[in-house]
mmCIF file of C-alpha atoms in Angstrom:
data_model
loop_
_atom_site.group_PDB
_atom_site.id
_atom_site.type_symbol
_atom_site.label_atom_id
_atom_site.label_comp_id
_atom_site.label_asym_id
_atom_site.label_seq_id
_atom_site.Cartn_x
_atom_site.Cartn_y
_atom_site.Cartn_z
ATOM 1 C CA UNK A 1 11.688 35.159 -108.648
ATOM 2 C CA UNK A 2 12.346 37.365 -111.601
ATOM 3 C CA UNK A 3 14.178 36.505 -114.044
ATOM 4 C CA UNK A 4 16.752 39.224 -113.642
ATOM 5 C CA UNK A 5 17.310 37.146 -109.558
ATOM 6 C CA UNK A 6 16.688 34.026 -110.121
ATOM 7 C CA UNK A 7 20.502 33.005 -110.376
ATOM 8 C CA UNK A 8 21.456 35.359 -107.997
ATOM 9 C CA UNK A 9 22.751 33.581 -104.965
ATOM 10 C CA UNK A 10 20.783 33.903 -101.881
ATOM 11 C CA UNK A 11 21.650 34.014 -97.833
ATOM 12 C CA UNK A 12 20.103 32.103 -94.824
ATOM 13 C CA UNK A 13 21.420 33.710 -91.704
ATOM 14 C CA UNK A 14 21.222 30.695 -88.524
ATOM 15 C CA UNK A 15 22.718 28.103 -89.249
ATOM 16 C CA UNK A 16 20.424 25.776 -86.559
ATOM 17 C CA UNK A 17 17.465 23.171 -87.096
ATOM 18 C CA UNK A 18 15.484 25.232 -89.864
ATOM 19 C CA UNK A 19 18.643 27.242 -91.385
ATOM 20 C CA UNK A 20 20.735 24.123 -92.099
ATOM 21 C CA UNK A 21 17.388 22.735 -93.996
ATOM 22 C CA UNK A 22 16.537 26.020 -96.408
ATOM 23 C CA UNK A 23 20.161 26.157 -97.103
ATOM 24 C CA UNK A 24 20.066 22.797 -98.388
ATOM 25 C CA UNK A 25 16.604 23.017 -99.996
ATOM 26 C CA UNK A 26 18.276 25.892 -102.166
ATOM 27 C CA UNK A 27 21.265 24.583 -102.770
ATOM 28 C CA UNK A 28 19.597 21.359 -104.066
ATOM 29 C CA UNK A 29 18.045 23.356 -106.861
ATOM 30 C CA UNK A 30 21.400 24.665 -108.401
ATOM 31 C CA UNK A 31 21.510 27.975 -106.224
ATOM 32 C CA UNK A 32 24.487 29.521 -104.464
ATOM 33 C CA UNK A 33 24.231 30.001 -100.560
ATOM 34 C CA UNK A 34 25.440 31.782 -98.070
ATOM 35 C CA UNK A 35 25.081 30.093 -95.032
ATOM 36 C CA UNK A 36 25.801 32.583 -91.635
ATOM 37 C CA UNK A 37 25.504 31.990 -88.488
ATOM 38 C CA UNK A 38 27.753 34.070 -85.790
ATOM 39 C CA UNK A 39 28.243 30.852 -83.603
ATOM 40 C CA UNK A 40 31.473 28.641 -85.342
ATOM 41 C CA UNK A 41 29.946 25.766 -83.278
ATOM 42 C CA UNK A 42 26.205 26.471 -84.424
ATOM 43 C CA UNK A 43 27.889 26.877 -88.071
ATOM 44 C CA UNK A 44 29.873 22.971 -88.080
ATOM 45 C CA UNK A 45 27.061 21.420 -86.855
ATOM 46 C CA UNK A 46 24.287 22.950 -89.395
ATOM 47 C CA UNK A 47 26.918 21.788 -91.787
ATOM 48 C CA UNK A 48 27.092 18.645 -90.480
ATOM 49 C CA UNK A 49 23.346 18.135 -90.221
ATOM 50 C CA UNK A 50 22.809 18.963 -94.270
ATOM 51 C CA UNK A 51 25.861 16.400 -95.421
ATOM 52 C CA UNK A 52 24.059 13.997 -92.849
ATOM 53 C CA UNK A 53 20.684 14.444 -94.347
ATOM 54 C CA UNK A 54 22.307 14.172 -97.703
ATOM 55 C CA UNK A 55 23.857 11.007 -97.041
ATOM 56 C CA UNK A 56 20.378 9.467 -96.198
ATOM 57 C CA UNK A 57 18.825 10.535 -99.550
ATOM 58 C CA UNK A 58 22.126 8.205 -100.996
ATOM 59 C CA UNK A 59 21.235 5.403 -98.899
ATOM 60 C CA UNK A 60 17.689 5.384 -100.296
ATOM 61 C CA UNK A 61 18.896 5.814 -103.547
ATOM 62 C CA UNK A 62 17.693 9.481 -103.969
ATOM 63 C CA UNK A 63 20.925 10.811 -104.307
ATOM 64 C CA UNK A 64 24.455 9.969 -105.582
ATOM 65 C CA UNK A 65 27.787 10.783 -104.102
ATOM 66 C CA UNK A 66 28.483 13.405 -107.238
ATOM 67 C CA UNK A 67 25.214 14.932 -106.371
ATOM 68 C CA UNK A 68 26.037 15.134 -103.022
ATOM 69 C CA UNK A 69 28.846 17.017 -103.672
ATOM 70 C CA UNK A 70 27.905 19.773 -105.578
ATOM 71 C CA UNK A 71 25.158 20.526 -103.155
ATOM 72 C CA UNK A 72 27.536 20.967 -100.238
ATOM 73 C CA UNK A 73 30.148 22.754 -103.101
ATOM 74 C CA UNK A 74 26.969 25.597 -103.420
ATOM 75 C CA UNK A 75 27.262 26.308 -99.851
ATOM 76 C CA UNK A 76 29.505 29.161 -98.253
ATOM 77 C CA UNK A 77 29.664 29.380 -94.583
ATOM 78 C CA UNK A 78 31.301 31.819 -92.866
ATOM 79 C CA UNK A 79 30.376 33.916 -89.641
ATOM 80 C CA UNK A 80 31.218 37.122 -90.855
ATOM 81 C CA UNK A 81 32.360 38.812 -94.366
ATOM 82 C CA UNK A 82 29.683 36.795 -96.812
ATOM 83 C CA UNK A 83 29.188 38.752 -99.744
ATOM 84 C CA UNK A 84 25.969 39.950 -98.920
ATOM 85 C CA UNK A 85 25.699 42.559 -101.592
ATOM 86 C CA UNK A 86 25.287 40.135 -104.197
ATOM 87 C CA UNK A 87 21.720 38.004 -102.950
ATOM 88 C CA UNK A 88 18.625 38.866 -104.468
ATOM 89 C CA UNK A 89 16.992 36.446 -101.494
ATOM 90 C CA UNK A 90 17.963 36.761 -97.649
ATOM 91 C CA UNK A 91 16.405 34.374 -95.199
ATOM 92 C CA UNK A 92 16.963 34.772 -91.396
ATOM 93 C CA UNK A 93 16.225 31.525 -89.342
ATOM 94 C CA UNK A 94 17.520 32.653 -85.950
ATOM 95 C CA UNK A 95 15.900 31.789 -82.663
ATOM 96 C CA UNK A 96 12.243 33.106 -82.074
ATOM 97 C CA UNK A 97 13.135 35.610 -80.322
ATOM 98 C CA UNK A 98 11.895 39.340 -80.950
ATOM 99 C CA UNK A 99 14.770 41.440 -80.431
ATOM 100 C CA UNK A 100 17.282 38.962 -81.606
ATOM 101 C CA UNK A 101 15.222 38.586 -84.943
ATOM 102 C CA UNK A 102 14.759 42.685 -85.184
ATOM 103 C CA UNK A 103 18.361 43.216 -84.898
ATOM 104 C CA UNK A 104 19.075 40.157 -87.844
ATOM 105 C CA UNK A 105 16.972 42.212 -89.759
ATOM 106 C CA UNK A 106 18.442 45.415 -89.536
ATOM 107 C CA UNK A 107 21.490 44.276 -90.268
ATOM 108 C CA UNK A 108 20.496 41.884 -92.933
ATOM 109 C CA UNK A 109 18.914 45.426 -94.172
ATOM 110 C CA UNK A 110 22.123 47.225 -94.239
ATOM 111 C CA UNK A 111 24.083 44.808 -96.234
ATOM 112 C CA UNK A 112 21.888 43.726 -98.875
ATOM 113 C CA UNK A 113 20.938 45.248 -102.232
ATOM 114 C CA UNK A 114 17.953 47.581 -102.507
ATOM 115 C CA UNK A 115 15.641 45.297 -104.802
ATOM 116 C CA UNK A 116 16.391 41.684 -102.507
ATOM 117 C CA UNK A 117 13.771 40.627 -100.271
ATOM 118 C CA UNK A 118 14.199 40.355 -97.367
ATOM 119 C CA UNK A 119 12.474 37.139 -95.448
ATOM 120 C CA UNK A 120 11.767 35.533 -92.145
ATOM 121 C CA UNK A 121 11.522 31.949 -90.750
ATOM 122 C CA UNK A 122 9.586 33.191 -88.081
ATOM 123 C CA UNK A 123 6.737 30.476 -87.038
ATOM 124 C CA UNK A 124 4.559 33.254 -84.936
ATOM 125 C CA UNK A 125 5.842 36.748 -84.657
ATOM 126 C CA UNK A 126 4.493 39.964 -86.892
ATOM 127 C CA UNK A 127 6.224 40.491 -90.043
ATOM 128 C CA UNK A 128 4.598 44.091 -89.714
ATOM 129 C CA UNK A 129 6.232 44.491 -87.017
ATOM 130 C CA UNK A 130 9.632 43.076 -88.091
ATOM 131 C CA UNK A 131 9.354 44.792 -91.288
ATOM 132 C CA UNK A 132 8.985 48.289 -89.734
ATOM 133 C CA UNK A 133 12.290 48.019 -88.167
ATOM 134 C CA UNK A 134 13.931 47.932 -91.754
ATOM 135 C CA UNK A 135 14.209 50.717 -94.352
ATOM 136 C CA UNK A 136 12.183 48.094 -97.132
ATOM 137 C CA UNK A 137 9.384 46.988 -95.172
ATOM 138 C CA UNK A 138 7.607 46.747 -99.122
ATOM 139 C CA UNK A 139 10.272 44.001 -99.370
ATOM 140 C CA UNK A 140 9.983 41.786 -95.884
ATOM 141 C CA UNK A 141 8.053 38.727 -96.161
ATOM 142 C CA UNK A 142 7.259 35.944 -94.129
ATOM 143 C CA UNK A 143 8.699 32.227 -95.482
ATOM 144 C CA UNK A 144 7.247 30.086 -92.526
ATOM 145 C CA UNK A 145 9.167 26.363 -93.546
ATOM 146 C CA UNK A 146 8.030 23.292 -92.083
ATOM 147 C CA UNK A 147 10.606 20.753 -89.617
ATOM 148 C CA UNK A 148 11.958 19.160 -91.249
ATOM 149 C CA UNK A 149 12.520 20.938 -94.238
ATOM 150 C CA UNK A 150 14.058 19.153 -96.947
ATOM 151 C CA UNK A 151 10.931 16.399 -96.332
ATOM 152 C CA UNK A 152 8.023 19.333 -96.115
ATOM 153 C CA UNK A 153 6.346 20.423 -98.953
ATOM 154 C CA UNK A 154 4.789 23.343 -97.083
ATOM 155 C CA UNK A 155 6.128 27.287 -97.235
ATOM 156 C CA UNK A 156 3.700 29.448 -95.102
ATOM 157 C CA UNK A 157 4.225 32.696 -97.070
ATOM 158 C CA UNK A 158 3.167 35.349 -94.727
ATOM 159 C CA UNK A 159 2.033 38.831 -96.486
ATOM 160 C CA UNK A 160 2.594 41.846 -93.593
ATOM 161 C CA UNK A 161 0.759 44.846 -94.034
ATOM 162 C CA UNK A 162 3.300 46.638 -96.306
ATOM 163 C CA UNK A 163 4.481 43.795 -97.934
ATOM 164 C CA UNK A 164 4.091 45.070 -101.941
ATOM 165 C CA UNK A 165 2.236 42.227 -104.319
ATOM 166 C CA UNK A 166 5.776 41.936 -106.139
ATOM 167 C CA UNK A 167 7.081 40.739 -103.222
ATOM 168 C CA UNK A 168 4.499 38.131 -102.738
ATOM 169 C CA UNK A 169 4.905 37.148 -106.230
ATOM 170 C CA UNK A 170 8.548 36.720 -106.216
ATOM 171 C CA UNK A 171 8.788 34.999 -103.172
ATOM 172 C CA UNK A 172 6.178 32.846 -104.390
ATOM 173 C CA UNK A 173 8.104 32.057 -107.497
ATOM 174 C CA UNK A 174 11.341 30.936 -105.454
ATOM 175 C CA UNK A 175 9.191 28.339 -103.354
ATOM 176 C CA UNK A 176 8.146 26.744 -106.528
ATOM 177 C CA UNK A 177 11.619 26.557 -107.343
ATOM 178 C CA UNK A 178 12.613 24.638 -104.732
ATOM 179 C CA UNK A 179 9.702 22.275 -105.209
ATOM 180 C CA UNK A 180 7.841 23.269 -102.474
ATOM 181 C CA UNK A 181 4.106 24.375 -102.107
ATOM 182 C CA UNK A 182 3.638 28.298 -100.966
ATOM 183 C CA UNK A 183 0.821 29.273 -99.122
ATOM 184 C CA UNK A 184 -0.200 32.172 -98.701
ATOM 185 C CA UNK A 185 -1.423 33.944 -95.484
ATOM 186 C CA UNK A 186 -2.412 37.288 -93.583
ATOM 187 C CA UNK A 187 -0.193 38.688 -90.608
ATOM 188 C CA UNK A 188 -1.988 37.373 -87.767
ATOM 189 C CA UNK A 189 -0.675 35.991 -84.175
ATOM 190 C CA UNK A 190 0.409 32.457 -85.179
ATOM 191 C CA UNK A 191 -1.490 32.765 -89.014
ATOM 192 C CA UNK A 192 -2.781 29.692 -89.830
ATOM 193 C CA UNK A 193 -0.260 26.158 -88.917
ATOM 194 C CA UNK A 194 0.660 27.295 -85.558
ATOM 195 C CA UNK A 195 -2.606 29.202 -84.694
ATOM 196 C CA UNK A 196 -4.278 25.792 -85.262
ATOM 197 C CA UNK A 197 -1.889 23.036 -84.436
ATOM 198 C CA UNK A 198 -0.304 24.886 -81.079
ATOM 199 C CA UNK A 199 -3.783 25.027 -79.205
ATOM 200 C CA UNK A 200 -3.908 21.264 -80.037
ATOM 201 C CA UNK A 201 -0.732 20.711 -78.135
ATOM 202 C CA UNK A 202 -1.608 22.556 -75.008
ATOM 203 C CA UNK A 203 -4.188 20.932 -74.827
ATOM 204 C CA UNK A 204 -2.757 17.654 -75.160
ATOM 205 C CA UNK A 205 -0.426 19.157 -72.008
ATOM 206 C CA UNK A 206 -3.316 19.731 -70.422
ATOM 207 C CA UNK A 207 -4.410 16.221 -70.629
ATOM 208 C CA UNK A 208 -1.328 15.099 -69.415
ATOM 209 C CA UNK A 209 -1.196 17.376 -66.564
ATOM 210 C CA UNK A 210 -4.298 16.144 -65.271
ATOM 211 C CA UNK A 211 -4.321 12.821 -66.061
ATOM 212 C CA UNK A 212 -6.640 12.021 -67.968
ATOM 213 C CA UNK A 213 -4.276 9.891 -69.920
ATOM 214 C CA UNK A 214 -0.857 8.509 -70.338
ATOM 215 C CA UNK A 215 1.721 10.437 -72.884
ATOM 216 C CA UNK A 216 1.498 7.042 -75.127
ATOM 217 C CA UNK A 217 -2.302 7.036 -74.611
ATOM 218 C CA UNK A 218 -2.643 10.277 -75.588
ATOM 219 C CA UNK A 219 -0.681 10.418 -78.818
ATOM 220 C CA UNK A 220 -2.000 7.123 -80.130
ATOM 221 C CA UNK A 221 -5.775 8.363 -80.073
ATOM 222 C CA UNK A 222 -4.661 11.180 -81.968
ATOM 223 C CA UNK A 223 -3.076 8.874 -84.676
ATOM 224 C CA UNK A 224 -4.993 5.866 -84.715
ATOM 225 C CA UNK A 225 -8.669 8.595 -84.092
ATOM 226 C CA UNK A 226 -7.650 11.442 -86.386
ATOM 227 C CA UNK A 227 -5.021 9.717 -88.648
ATOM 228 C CA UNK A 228 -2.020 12.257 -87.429
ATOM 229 C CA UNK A 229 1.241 10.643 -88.038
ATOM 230 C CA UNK A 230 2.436 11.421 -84.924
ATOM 231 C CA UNK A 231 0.898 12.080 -81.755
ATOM 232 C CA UNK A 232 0.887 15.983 -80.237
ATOM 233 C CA UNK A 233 3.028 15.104 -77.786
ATOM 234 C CA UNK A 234 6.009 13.089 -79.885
ATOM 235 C CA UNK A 235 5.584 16.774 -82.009
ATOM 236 C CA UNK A 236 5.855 18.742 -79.426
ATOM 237 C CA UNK A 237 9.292 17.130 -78.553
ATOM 238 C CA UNK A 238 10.249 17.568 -82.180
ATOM 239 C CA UNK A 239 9.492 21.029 -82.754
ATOM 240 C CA UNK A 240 11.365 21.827 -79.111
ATOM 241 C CA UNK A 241 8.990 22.548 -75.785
ATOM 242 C CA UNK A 242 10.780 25.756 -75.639
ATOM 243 C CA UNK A 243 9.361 26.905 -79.173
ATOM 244 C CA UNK A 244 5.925 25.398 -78.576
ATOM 245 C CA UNK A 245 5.839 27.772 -75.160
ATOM 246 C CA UNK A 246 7.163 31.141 -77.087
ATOM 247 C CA UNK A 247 4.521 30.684 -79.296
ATOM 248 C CA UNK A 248 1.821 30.016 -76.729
ATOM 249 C CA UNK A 249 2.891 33.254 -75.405
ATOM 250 C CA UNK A 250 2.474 35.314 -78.501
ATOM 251 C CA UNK A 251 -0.893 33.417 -79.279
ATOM 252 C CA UNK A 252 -1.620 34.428 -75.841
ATOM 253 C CA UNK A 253 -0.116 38.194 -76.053
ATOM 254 C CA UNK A 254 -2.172 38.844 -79.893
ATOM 255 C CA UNK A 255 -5.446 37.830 -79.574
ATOM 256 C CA UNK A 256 -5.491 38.736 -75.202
ATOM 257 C CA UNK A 257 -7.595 35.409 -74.729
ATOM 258 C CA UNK A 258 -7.201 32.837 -72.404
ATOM 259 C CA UNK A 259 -7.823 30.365 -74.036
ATOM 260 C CA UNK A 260 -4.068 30.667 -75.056
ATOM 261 C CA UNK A 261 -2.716 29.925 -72.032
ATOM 262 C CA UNK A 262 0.237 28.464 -72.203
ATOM 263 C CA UNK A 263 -0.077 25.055 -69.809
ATOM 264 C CA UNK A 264 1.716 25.080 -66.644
ATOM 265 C CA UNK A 265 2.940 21.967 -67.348
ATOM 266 C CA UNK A 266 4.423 22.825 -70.440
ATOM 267 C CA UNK A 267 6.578 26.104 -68.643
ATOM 268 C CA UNK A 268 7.757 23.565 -66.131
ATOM 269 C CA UNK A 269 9.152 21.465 -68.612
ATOM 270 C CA UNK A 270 11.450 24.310 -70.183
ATOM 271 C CA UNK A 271 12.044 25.621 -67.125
ATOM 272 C CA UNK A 272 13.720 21.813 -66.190
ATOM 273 C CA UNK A 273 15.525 21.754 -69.646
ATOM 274 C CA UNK A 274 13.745 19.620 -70.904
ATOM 275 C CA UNK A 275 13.015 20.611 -74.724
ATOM 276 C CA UNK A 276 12.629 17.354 -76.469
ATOM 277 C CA UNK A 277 14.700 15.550 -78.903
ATOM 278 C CA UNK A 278 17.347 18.811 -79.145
ATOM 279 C CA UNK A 279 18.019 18.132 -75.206
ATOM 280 C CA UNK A 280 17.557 14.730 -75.190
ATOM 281 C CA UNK A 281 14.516 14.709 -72.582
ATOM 282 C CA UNK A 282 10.871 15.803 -73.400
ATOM 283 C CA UNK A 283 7.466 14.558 -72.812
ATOM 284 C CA UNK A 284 9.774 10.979 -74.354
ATOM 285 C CA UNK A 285 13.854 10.135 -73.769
ATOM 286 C CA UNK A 286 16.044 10.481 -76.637
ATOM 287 C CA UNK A 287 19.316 9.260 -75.586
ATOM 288 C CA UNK A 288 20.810 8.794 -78.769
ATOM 289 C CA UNK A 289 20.385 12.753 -78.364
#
């Protein structure tokens, strides 16, 4: 980011799988964070999921305990009253959900200063559209993170139709910061990792659903064929059957093609609760869960 930001701290609103990683991610490279989330539940355990991933790096000798520490001392939690005012970067990371995301936005909007950018986690939905529910939609960006984050090196930086080339610039800048590799892409239904990769898991539902082979089967050709390091399946539990389905469904709603059909299968499997590893019970049993 400019230089005149660059120290300024910066806020991650959600506090969940994806929120708990960015915050850590940039408080590992010496910035301040404000980490919100209005759930106090939502907020202990996205705490307790960065010291936990924290205390792996020490095991493998990444890390040391003094390290540790002053990550976790660069992180503010709170659910309400963060000093918003003062980020140059906002980040929301809150379910993928349209409305929920719109409203994070606008109030993300309200509270921060006119020249911060203003960014979303979202893995499939229109920054145009997100951005043209805030006053700054020059300043909304798209900052598509991998799961999980602090391990992947890609940022999916998603340029919506008003999005100004300073924007793109600066948010490009603050990847590279935190040691990760920006990307960047157009505002399209799913742009490029889940437009690609979702199809792939339907259809390995599909499979499934009809038999063709077992869940192991299945997600060993695609690793020992294709050289994935997991199978579509294992993924799909990781990324949460839920998330895979909502963005089947915008897929689906964008282009108006069938081919993006969510699988039947797949709806079922939300429908049960099952969601994979984050409920314990996917397409494979977690029960350490």
């Amino acid at each position: 980011m400019p230089v005149a930001t660059a120290t300024r701290p910066i806020a991650v609103i959600g506090a969940g799988t994806m929120g708990s990683g960015i915050a850590q991610v940039f408080a590992a490279s010496g910035r301040q964070v404000y980490l919100g989330d209005r759930d106090e539940p939502s907020l202990r355990r996205g705490l307790a999921s960065i010291a936990k991933s924290l205390d792996r790096l020490i095991k493998k000798g990444a890390l040391d305990a003094a390290a540790r520490d002053q990550v976790l001392g660069r992180i503010r939690s709170a659910t309400a009253g963060l000093p918003l005012s003062e980020c140059a970067l906002a980040i929301e990371a809150v379910p993928e959900r349209l409305d929920l995301k719109k409203a994070v936005l606008q109030e993300l909007d309200k509270a921060l200063p006119p020249d911060a950018i203003l960014a979303t986690n979202t893995s499939s939905i229109s920054i145009t559209e997100l951005a043209a529910a805030t006053s700054r939609p020059s300043r909304v960006i798209g900052m598509h993170f991998m799961n999980p984050v602090p391990v992947m090196p890609l940022v999916e930086v998603v340029r919506g139709l008003e999005t100004s080339e300073e924007t793109v610039n600066s948010t490009m800048e603050a990847a590279r910061a935190i040691e990760k590799s920006p990307v960047l892409v157009e505002d399209r239904p799913g742009f490029v990792s889940n437009r690609v990769l979702l199809p792939m898991i339907n259809e390995a539902v599909y499979a499934l659903q009809e038999g063709v082979a077992t869940r192991e089967a299945i997600d060993t050709v695609m690793k020992l064929g294709m050289s994935h390091p997991i199978g579509p399946l294992a993924l799909a539990d990781l990324i949460g059957l839920d998330v895979c389905l909502d963005i089947m469904e915008v897929l689906q709603r964008g282009f108006g093609d069938d081919k993006y059909r969510p699988c039947p299968l797949l709806r079922q499997m939300v429908a049960a609760g099952r969601l994979g590893r984050k409920s314990g019970r996917g397409f494979y049993e977690y029960p350490d869960s």
